[in-house]
Each structure stands twice: as structure tokens, then as C-alpha cells.
Coordinates of C-alpha atoms in Angstrom, one line a residue:
X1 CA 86.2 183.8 68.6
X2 CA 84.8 181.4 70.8
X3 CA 84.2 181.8 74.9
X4 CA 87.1 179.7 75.7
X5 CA 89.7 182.0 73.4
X6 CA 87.7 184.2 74.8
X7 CA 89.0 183.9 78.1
X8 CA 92.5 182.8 77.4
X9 CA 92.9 186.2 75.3
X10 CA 91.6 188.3 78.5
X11 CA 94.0 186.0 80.7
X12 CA 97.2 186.6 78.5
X13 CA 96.2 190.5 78.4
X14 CA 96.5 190.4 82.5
X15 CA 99.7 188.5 82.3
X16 CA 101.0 190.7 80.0
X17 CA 100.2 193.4 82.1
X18 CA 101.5 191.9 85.0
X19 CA 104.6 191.5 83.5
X20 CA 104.8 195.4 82.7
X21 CA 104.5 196.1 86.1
X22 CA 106.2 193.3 87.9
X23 CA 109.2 195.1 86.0
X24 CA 108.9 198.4 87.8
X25 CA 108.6 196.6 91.0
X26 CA 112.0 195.0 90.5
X27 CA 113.4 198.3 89.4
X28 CA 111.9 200.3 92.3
X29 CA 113.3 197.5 94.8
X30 CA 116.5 197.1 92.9
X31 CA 115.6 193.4 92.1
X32 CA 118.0 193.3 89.1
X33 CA 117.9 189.4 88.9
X34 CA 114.2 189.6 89.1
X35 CA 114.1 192.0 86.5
X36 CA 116.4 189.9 83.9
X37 CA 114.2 186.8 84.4
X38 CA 111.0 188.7 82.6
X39 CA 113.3 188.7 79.7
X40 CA 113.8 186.1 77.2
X41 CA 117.6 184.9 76.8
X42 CA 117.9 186.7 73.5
X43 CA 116.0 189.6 74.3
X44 CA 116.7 193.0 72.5
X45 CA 116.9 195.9 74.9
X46 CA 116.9 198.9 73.0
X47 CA 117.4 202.7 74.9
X48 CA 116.1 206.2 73.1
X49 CA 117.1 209.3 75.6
X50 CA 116.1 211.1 72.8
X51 CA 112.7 209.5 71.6
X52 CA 113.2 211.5 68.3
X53 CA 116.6 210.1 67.5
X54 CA 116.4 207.7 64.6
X55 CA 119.5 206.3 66.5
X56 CA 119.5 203.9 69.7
X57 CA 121.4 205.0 72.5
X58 CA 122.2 201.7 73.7
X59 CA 121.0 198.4 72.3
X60 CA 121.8 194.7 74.1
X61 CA 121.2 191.3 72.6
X62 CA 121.0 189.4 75.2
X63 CA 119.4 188.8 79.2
X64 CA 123.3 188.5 80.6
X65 CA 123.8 191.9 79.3
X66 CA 120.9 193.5 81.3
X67 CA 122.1 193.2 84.7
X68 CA 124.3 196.4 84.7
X69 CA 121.8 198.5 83.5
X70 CA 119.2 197.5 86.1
X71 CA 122.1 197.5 88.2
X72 CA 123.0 201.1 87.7
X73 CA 119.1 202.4 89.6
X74 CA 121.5 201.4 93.1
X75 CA 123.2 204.9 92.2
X76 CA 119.9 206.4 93.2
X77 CA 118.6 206.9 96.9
X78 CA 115.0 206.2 95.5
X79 CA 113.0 205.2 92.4
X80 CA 109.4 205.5 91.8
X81 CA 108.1 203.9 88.5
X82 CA 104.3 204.9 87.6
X83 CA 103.1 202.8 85.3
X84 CA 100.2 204.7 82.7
X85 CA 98.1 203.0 79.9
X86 CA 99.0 199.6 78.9
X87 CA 97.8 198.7 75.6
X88 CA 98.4 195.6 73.8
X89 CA 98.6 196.2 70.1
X90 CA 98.8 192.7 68.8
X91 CA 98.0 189.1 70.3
X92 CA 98.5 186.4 67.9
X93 CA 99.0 183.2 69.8
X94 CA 101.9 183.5 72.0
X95 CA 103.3 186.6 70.8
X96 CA 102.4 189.9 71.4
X97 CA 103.3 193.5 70.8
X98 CA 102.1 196.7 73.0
X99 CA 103.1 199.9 74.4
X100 CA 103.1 201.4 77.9
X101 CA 103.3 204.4 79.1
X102 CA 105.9 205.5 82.6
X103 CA 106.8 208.8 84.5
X104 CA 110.1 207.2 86.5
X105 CA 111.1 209.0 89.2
X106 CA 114.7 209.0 90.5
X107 CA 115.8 210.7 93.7
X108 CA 119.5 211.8 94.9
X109 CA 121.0 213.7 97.8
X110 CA 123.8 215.7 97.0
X111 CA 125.3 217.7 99.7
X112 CA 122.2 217.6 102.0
X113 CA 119.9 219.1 99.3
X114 CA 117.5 215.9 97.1
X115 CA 117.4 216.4 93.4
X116 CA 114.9 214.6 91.5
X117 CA 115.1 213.6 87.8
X118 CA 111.5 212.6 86.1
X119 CA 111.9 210.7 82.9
X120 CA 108.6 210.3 80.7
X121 CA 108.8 207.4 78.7
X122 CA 107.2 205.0 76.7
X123 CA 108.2 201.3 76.3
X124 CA 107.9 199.8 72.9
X125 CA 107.3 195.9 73.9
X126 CA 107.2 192.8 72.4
X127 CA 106.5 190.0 74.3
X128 CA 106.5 186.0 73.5
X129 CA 104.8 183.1 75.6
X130 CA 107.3 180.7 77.0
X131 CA 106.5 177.8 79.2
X132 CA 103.0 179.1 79.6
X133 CA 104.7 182.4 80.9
X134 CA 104.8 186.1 79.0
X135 CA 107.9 187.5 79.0
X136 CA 110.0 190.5 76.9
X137 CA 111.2 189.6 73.8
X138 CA 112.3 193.2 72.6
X139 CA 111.8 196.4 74.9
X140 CA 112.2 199.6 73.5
X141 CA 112.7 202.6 75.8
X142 CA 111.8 205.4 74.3
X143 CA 112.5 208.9 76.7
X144 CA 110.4 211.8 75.7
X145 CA 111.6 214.0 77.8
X146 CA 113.4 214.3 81.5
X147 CA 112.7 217.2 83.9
X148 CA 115.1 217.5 87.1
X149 CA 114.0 219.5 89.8

């Protein structure tokens, strides 16, 4: 690999990272059309609440279909996403594959009192250059486990 692919390998690992995050942001600020642009058109969104389940909870085929799942976050008072280790498994071109790790915090008040629910889980990505731009091709979100408090 020469200096130049070099480079462009090290600049599509940042903008693949960037993307990770840049969807928590529009999560925690309840930027649901932001959110739905990082995805391709015929994006796969795939939801484990159980990451052991050989079976999906939820699976949509396409972008339109992802707007009332981000939509649903407005039911909390609060989110707080932490993004963990970001790897990228595979870079071939314009495609990619990787995994990151999130503890997503989500806060309600009931009755006067906040309850917090604390999902850990890890998102299965692939991701494919469009336009010079990284973006979600499949997601896979895989819950480990949720704690409320």
C-alpha cells in the first residue's frame, strides 16, 4: 500500500467514525431526519433486544421506514448515547464493515420520581461510500443487556 492509499484509508476510517457518532448526536438531539440521511435508501436496519436471539426483533428495508423509530427517543425526557471502541473490520474500496460499541442512556419522569433505562449495545455496521460520503448500508443493533434504575 502506497502513501497516498495510505492516507485515503486513514481518512475513510475518520469518516466512518464520524458517521458512528454523528448518529448519536442526532439521536441525543432528536434529529430524526438527520439521523435517516446517514442511511443509504435501501438500508437494512436490523434490532436484537436480545443479542442472543437468533431472531430479529424488528428489521426495516428501507431509509422511509426509519423515521418512527428515531422518532420514538421524543418519548424520553433525555438521551445520552456513549459511544465505546469503534473498530472497522473490513475496508475494501468503498465498502466497509465494523462494529461499535454504546451504553444509551434514556431518562423519564414518572410521577415526580426519574427512572433511567441503560441499554449496552453493540452495532453491527456496514457501511458503503456514496458520493464521496460513508454512510449505513445495514445496521445491526444488537442489546446485550438493559439495566433500569
Amino acid at each position: 500500500m502506497n502513501t497516498e492509499q495510505q492516507g485515503q484509508q486513514a481518512a475513510d476510517r475518520l469518516a466512518i467514525r464520524n458517521l458512528v457518532d454523528q448518529y448519536a448526536y442526532c439521536a441525543d438531539t432528536r434529529d430524526a431526519q438527520g439521523q435517516m440521511a446517514l442511511f443509504t435508501e435501501d438500508t437494512r436496519f436490523i434490532v436484537f433486544m436480545d443479542a442472543k436471539s437468533s431472531e430479529p426483533t424488528q428489521i426495516l428495508h428501507k431509509r422511509a421506514d426509519l423515521f418512527p423509530v428515531f422518532d420514538n427517543l421524543n418519548t424520553y425526557r433525555a438521551t445520552m448515547h456513549f459511544n465505546g471502541q469503534s473498530t472497522v473490520l473490513q475496508l475494501r474500496d468503498d465498502t466497509a464493515t465494523g462494529i461499535t460499541y454504546c451504553i444509551a442512556h434514556h431518562q423519564t419522569i414518572k410521577d415526580g420520581v426519574q427512572q433511567l433505562m441503560i441499554a449496552h449495545i453493540k452495532y453491527h455496521d456496514r457501511f458503503v461510500k456514496q458520493n464521496e460520503k460513508w454512510l449505513f448500508a445495514e445496521r445491526k443493533l444488537m442489546v446485550d443487556w438493559i439495566e433500569n434504575r
